[in-house]
Coordinates of C-alpha atoms in Angstrom, one line a residue:
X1 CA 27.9 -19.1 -37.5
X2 CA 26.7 -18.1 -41.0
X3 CA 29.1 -15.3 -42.5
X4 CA 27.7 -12.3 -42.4
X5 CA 28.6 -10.6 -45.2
X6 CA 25.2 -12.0 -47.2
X7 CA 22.5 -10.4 -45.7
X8 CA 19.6 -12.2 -44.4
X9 CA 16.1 -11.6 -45.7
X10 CA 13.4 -10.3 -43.9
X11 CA 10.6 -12.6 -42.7
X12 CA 7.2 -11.2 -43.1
X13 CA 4.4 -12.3 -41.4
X14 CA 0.8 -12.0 -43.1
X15 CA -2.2 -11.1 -41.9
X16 CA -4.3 -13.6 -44.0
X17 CA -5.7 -17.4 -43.1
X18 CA -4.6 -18.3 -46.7
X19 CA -0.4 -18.5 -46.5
X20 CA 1.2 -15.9 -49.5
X21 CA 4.2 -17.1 -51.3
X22 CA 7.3 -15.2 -49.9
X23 CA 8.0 -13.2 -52.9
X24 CA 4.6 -12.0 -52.6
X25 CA 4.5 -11.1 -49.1
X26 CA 8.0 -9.2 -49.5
X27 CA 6.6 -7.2 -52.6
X28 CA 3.4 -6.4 -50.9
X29 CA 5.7 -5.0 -47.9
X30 CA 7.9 -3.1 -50.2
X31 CA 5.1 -1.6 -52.0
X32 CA 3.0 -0.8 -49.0
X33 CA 2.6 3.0 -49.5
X34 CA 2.5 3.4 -45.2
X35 CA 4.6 5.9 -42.7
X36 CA 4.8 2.9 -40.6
X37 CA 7.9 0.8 -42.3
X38 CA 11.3 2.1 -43.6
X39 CA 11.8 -0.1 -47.1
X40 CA 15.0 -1.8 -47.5
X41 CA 16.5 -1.4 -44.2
X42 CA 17.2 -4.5 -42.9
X43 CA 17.4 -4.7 -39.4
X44 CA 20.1 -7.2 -38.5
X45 CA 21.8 -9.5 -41.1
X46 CA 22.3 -12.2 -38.7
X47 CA 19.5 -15.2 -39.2
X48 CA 17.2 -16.7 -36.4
X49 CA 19.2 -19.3 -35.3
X50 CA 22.6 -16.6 -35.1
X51 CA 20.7 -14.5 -33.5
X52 CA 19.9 -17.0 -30.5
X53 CA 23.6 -18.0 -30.6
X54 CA 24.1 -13.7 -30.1
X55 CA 22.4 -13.2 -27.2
X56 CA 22.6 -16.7 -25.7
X57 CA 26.3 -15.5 -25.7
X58 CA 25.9 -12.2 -24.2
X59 CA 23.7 -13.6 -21.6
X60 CA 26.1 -15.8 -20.4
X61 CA 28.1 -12.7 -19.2
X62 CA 25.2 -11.2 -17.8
X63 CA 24.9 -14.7 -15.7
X64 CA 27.5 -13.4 -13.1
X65 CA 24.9 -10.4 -12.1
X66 CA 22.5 -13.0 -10.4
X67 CA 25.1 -15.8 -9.8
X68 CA 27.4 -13.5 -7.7
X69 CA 24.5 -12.4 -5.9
X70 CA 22.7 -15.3 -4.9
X71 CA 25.3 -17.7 -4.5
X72 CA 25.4 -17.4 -1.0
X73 CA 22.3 -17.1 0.1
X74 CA 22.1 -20.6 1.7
X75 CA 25.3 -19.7 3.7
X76 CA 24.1 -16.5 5.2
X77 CA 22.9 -18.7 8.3
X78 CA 26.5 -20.1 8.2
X79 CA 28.3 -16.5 7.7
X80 CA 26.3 -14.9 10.1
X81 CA 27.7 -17.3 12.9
X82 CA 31.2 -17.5 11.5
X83 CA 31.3 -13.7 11.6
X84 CA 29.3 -13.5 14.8
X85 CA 26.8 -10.6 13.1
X86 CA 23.0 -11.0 13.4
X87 CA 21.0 -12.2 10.4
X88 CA 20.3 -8.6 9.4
X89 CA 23.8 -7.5 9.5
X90 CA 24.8 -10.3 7.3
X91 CA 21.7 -9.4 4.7
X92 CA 23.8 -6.2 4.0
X93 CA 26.1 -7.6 2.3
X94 CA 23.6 -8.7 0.0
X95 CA 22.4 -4.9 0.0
X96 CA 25.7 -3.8 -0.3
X97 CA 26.5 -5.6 -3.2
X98 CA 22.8 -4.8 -5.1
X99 CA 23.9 -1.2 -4.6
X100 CA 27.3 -1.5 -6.7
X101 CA 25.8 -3.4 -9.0
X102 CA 23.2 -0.5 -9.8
X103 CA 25.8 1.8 -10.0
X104 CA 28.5 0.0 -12.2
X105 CA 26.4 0.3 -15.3
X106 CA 26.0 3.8 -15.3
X107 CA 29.8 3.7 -16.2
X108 CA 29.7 2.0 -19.2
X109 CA 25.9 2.0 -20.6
X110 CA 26.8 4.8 -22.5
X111 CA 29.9 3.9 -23.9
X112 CA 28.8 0.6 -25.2
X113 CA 25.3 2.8 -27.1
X114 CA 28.5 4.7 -28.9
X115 CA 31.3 2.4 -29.0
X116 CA 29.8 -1.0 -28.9
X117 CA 31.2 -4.0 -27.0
X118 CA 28.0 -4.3 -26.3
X119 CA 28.5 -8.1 -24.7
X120 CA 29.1 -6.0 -21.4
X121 CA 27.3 -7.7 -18.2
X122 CA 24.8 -5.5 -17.8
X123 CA 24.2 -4.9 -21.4
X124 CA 22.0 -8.3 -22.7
X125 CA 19.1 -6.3 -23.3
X126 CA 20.8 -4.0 -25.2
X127 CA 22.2 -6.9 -27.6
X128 CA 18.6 -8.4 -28.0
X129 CA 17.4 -4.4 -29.4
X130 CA 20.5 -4.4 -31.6
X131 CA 19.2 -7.9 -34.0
X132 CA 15.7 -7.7 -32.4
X133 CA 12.5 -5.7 -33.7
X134 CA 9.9 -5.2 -31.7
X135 CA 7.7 -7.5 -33.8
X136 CA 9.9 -10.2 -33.1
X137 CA 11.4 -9.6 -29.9
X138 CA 9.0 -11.6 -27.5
X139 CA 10.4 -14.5 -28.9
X140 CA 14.3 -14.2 -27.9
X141 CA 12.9 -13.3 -24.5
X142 CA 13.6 -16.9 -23.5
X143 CA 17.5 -16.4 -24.5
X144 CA 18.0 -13.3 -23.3
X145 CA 16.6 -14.2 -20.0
X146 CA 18.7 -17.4 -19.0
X147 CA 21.1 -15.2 -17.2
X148 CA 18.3 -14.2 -14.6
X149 CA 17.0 -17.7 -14.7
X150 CA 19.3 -19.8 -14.3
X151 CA 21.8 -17.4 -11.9
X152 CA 19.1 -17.2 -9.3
X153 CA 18.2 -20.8 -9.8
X154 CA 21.6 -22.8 -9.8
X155 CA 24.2 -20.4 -7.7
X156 CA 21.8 -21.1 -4.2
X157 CA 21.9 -25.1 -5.2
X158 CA 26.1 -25.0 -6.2
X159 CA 26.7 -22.0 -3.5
X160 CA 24.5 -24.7 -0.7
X161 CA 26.7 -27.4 -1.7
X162 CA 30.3 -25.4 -1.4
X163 CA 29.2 -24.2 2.1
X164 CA 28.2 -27.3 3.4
X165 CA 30.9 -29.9 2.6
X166 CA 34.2 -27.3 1.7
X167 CA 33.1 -24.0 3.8
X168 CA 31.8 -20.8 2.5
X169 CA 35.1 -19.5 1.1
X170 CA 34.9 -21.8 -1.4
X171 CA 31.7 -19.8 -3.4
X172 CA 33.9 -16.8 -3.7
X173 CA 37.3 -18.9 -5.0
X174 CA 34.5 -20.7 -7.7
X175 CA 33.8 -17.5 -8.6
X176 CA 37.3 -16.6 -9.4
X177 CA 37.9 -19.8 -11.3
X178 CA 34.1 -20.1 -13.3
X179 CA 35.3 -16.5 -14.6
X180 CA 38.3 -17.6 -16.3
X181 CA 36.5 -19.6 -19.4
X182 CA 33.6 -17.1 -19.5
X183 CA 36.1 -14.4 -20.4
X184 CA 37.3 -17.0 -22.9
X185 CA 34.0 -17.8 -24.5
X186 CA 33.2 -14.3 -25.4
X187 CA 36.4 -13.4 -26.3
X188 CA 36.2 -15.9 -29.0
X189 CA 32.4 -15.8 -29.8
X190 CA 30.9 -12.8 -29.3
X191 CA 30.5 -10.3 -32.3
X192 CA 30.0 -6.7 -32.2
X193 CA 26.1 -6.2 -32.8
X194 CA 26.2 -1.8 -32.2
X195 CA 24.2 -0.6 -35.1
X196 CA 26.8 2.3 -34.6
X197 CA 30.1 0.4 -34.9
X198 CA 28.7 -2.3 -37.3
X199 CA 25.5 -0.9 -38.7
X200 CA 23.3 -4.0 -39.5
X201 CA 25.9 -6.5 -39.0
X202 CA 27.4 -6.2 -42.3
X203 CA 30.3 -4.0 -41.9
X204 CA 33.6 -5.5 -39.9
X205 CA 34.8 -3.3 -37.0
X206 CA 37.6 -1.3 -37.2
X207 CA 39.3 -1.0 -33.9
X208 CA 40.3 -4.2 -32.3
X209 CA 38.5 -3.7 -29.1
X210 CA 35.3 -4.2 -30.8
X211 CA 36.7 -7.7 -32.8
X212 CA 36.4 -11.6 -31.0
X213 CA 38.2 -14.2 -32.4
X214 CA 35.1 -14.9 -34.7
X215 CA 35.2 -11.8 -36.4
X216 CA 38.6 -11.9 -37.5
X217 CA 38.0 -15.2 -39.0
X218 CA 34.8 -14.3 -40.7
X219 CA 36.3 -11.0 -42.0
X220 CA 39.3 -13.4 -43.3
X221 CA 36.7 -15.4 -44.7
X222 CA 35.1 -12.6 -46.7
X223 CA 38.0 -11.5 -47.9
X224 CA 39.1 -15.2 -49.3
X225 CA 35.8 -15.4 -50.9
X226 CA 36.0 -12.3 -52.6
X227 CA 32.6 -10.8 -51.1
X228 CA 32.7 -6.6 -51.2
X229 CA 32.8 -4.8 -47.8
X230 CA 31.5 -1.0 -48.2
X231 CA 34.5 0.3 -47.1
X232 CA 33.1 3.7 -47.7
X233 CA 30.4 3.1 -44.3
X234 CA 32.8 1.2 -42.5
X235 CA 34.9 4.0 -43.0
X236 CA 31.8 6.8 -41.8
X237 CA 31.1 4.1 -38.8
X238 CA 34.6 4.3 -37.7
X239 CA 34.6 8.1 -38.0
X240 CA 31.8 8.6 -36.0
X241 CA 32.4 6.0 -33.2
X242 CA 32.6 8.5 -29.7
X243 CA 35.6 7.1 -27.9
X244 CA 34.9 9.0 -24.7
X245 CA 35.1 9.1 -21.1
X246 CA 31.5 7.9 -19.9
X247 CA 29.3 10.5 -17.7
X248 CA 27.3 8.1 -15.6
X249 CA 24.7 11.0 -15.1
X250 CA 23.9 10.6 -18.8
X251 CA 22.2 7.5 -17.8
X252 CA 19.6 9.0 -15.6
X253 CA 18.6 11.5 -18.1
X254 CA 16.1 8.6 -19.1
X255 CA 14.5 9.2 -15.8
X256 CA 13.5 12.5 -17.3
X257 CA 11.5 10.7 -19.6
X258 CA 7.7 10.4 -17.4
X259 CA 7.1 7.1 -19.2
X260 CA 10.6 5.4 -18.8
X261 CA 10.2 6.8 -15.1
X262 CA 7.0 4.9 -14.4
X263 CA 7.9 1.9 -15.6
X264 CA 11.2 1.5 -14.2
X265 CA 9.8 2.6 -10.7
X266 CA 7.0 0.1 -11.2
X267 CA 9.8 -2.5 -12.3
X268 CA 11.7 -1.8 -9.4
X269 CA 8.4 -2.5 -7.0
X270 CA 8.7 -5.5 -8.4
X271 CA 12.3 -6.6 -8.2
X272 CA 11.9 -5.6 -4.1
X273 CA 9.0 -7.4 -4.0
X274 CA 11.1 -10.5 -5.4
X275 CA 13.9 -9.9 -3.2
X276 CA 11.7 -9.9 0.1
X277 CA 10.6 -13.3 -0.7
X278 CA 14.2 -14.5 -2.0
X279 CA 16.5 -13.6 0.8
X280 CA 13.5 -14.6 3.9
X281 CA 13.8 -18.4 2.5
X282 CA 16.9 -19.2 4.4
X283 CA 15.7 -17.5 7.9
X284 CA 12.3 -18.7 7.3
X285 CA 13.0 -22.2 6.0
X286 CA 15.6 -22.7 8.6
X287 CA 13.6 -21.7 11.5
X288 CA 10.2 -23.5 10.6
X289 CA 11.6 -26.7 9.0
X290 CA 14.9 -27.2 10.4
X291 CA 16.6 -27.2 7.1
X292 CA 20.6 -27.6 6.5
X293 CA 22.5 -25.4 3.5
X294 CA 22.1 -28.0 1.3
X295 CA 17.8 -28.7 2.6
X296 CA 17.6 -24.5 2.2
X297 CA 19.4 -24.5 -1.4
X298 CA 17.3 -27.3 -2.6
X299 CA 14.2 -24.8 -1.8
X300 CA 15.2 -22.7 -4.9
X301 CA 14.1 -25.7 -7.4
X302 CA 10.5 -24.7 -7.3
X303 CA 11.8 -21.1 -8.0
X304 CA 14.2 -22.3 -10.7
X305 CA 11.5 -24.3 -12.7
X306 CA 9.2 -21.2 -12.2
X307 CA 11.5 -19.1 -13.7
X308 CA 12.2 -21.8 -16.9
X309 CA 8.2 -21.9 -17.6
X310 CA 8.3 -18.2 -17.3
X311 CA 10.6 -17.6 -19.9
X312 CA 10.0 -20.1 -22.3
X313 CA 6.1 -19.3 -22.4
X314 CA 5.9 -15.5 -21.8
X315 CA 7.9 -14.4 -25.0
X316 CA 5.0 -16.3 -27.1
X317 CA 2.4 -14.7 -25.2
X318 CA 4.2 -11.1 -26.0
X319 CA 4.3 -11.7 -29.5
X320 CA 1.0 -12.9 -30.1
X321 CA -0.8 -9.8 -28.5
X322 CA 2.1 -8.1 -30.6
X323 CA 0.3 -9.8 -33.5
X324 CA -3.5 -9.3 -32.0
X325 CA -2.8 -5.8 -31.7
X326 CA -1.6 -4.9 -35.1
X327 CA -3.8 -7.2 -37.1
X328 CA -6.4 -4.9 -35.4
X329 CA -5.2 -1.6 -36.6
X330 CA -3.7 -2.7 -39.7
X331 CA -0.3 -2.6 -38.8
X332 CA 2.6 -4.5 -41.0
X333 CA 3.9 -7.5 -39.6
X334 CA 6.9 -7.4 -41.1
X335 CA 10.4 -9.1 -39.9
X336 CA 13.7 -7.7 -39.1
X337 CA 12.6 -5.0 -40.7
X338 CA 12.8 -1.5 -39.3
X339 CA 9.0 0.2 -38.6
X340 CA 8.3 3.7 -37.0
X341 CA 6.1 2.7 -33.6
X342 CA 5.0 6.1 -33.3
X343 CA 1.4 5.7 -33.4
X344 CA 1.4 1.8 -32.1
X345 CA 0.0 1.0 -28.8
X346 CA 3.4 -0.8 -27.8
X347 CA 2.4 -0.1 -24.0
X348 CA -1.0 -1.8 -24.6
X349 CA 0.6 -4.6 -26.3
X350 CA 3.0 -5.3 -23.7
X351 CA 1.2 -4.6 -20.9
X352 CA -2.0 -6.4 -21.1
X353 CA 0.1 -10.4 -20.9
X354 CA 1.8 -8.3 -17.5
X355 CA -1.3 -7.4 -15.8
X356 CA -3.3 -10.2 -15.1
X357 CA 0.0 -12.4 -14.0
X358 CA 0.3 -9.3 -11.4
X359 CA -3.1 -10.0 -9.8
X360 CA -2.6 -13.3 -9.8
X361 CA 1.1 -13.2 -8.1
X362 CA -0.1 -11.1 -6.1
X363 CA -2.9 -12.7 -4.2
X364 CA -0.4 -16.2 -4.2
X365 CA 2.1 -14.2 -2.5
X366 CA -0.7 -13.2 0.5
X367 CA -1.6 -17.0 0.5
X368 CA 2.4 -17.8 0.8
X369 CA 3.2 -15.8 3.5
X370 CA 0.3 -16.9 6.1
X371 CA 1.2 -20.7 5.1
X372 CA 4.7 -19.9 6.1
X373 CA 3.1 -18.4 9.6
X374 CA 1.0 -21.6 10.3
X375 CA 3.7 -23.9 9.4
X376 CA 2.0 -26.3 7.1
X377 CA 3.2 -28.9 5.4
X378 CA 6.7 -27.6 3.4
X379 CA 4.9 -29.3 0.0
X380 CA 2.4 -25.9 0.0
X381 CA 5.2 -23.5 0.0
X382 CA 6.9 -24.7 -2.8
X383 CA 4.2 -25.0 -4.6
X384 CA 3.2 -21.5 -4.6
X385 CA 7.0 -20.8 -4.7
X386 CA 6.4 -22.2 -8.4
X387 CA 3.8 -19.8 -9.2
X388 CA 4.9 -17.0 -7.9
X389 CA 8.3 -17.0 -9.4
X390 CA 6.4 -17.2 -12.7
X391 CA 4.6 -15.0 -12.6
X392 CA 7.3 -12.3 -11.3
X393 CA 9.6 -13.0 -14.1
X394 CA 7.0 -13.0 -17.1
X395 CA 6.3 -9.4 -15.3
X396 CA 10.1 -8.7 -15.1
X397 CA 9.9 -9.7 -18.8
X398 CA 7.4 -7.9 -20.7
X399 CA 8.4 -4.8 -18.8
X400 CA 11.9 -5.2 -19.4
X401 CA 10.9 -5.7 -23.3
X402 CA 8.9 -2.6 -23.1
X403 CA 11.6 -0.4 -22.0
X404 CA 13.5 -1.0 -24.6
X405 CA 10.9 -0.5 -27.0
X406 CA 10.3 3.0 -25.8
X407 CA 13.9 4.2 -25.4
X408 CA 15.3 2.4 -28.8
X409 CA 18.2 4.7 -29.6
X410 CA 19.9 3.7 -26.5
X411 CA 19.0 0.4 -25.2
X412 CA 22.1 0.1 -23.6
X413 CA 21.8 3.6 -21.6
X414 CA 17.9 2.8 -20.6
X415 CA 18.7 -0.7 -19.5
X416 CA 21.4 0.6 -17.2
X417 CA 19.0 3.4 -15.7
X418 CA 16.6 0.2 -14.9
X419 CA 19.3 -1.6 -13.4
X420 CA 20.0 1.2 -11.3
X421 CA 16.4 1.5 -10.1
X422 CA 15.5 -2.2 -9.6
X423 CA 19.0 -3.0 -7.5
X424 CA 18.6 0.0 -5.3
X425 CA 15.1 -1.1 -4.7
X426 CA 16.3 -4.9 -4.3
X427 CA 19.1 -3.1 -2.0
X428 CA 16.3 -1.6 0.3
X429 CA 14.1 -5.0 0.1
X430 CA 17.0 -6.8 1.2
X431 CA 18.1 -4.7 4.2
X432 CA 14.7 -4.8 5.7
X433 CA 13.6 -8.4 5.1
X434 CA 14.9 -10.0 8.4
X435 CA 13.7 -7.0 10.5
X436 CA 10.4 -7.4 8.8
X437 CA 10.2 -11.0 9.6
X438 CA 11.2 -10.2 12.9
X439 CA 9.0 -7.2 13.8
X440 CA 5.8 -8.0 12.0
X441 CA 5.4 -11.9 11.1
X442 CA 5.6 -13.5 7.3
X443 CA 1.8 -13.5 6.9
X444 CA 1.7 -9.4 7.2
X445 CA 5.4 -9.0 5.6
X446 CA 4.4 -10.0 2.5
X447 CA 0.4 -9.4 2.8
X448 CA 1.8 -5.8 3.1
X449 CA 4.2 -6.4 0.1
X450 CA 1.4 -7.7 -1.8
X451 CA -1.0 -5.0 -1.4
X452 CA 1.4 -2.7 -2.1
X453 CA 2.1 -3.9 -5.5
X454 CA -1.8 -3.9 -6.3
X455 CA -1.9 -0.5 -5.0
X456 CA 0.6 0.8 -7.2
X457 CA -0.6 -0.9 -10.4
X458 CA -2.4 1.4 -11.5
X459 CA 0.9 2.9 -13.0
X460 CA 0.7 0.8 -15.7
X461 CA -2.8 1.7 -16.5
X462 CA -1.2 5.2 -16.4
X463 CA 1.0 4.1 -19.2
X464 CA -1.4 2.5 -21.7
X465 CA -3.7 5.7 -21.2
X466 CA -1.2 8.2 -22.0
X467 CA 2.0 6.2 -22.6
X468 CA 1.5 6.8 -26.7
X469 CA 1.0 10.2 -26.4
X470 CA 4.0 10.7 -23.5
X471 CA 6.0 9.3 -26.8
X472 CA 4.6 11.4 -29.6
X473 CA 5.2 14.5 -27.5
X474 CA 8.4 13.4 -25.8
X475 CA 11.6 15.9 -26.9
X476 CA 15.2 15.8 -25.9
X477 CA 17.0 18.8 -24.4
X478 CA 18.2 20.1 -27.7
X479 CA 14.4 20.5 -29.1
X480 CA 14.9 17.5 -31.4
X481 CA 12.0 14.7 -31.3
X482 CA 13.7 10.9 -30.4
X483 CA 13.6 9.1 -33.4
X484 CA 11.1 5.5 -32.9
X485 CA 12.5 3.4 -35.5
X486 CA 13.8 0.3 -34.5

């Protein structure tokens, strides 16, 4: 990792065919005479490749929330009989667990907004917002997102495995174990990235709680090489650090906010939506292809690749309308560089790479569920399986980019009030799947699902209508308008 104590220097991205020299495109954004961009703030000190490093770390905490989860998911067949409960008794313990895991992060979103750590599980997004602009964001999507990729796609594979040749108390004591050097590698590699403990990156913590292995070494490294520290705003940064209890109710103040309410509603459509088609695959895959633990787990490699295109291609998509959109208005495209978003159509930008892939997933979703009720050839299902899961994480994506975007301040705090909605929405998805299945058929459980999620879209037309102006006119409690810079 590049020391931090020489801070990086912005990239700026021109709006010309002919390429300007550097110098020239930094002077032209330092003399740029707009409301729009806060000169000689630099966002993050930490370069591109430190950055992915960052949150590559963080999201390898965040890897437990989907791993735990899904793990087991091939074995609930398998539990169901050991336990002698029906397949929708044994689906609530998947509910069960989605609803702790919605409320856990209420406890400690705020704390980490004020007192950093902010490597926390459910706190990856909030990482990405602390060394990510908006202008650049899109394109650590990919990193930030590996968690939810690759939890959902390798714990049903390694979970099918341990079930079927060591029994299904062996997922829960790899659970124990795979813990052990995660703890380690954050310990050791994870810095503290809070704007409010740290500022940009270039001022050490103070209290040890917010100090890995790494940072003690590169503070001892700065010190041998005789680089200056401000002491006087590490000093102000300690001062001001809140050290409190957290109030989980804090968090869903955000749901106060109409736009941050519509979108994390509409997100958490989604995530049911997801989790109707994720937990039916081992009743359904079981029952109409006579598949084993290990047959059922191998299912989730169409879902897995899915999931890999999705991330990989959706962050450039989200950065190039980001591009498109302020090319058109005249916007700077500046770098790691800190720009008031007031008056940009963020909601449009985001929104417009989401909507078509909803459409599209949504009628493949229809066509998935009547092939599962004729039984074709198990070839079809996967396939859609494929394009399905794409398109539900790109969605999952840019949403989760733009909620972030329009509660900057506290990333950590509005990320925790979308976890809450999406899980107890997964929660409810989960509990009803089986009886669903049962009661109805696949072809109308998710035809029904499907519709449902076209019939609510226009939500997120909602949002690009009057999302800008929900901002501009949004206030907190105290009277005082939210400050947009990020």
């Amino acid at each position: 990792m590049a020391s931090p104590g020489k801070a990086a220097e912005p990239e700026t991205v021109t709006q010309s065919t002919e390429p300007a020299p550097e110098h020239e495109q930094n002077a032209a954004a330092e003399q740029a005479n707009t409301p729009t961009e806060i000169p000689h703030e630099i966002h993050s000190i930490f370069g591109p490749y430190n950055k992915k490093f960052i949150i590559l770390t963080a999201s390898t905490a965040a890897f437990f929330s989907p791993l735990s989860s899904n793990i087991y998911l091939p074995a609930l067949k398998l539990l169901a009989r050991d336990l002698h409960v029906s397949d929708s008794g044994i689906n609530l313990t998947v509910t069960t667990y989605l609803i702790f895991q919605a409320i856990s992060p209420l406890m400690i979103a705020g704390f980490s907004d004020n007192s950093g750590s902010s490597g926390t599980v459910a706190l990856c997004q909030g990482v990405v917002t602390d060394i990510a602009t908006s202008a650049e964001r899109g394109k650590y999507v990919a990193y930030s997102s590996v968690s939810t990729i690759l939890g959902p796609t390798l714990s049903p594979i390694t979970g099918g495995l341990l079930s079927q040749y060591l029994g299904w108390k062996a997922i829960f004591w790899f659970l124990t174990i795979f813990a052990v050097p995660v703890f380690i590698l954050l310990m050791f590699f994870l810095p503290e990235t809070c704007h409010k403990v740290v500022g940009n990156g270039s001022i050490p913590p103070t209290h040890f709680l917010n100090k890995s292995v790494m940072s003690y070494l590169i503070e001892k490294k700065l010190a041998k090489e005789g680089t200056p520290i401000d002491r006087a705003q590490q000093e102000a940064l300690a001062k001001n650090m809140n050290w409190i209890f957290p109030n989980p109710l804090a968090t869903l103040v955000v749901l106060f906010n109409k736009e941050a309410a519509f979108l994390m509603l509409y997100i958490g459509l989604l995530l049911a939506v997801h989790y109707l088609i994720l937990t039916g695959i081992p009743s359904i895959y079981a029952a109409a292809y006579n598949l084993n633990e290990i047959q059922i787990a191998l299912v989730y490699i169409p879902y897995g690749f899915g999931s890999v295109v999705s991330a990989f291609t959706t962050g450039k998509l989200v950065d190039w309308n980001y591009r498109r959109h302020a090319k058109r208005l005249d916007f700077p495209l500046v770098l790691n560089r800190k720009l008031d978003l007031t008056d940009f159509p963020i909601e449009r930008a985001r929104l417009e790479v989401a909507l078509p892939l909803l459409y599209f997933g949504s009628a493949l979703i229809i066509v998935y569920g009547w092939l599962l009720t004729l039984n074709v050839s198990l070839a079809g299902p996967l396939i859609l399986l494929f394009f399905i899961t794409w398109c539900i994480f790109a969605i999952y994506q840019v949403t989760a980019i733009l909620v972030v975007d329009i509660y900057p301040d506290n990333p950590a705090t509005a990320t925790a009030a979308n976890n809450l909605i999406r899980c107890l929405f997964s929660a409810g998805s989960t509990a009803v799947c089986v009886l669903m299945l049962q009661g109805i058929g696949r072809g109308w459980t998710y035809t029904l699902a499907a519709l449902l999620f076209v019939a609510l879209s226009p939500m997120l037309w909602v949002l690009i209508k009057f999302g800008p102006g929900w901002r501009r006119g949004f206030e907190h409690g105290s009277g005082q308008r939210w400050n947009y810079h990020f």
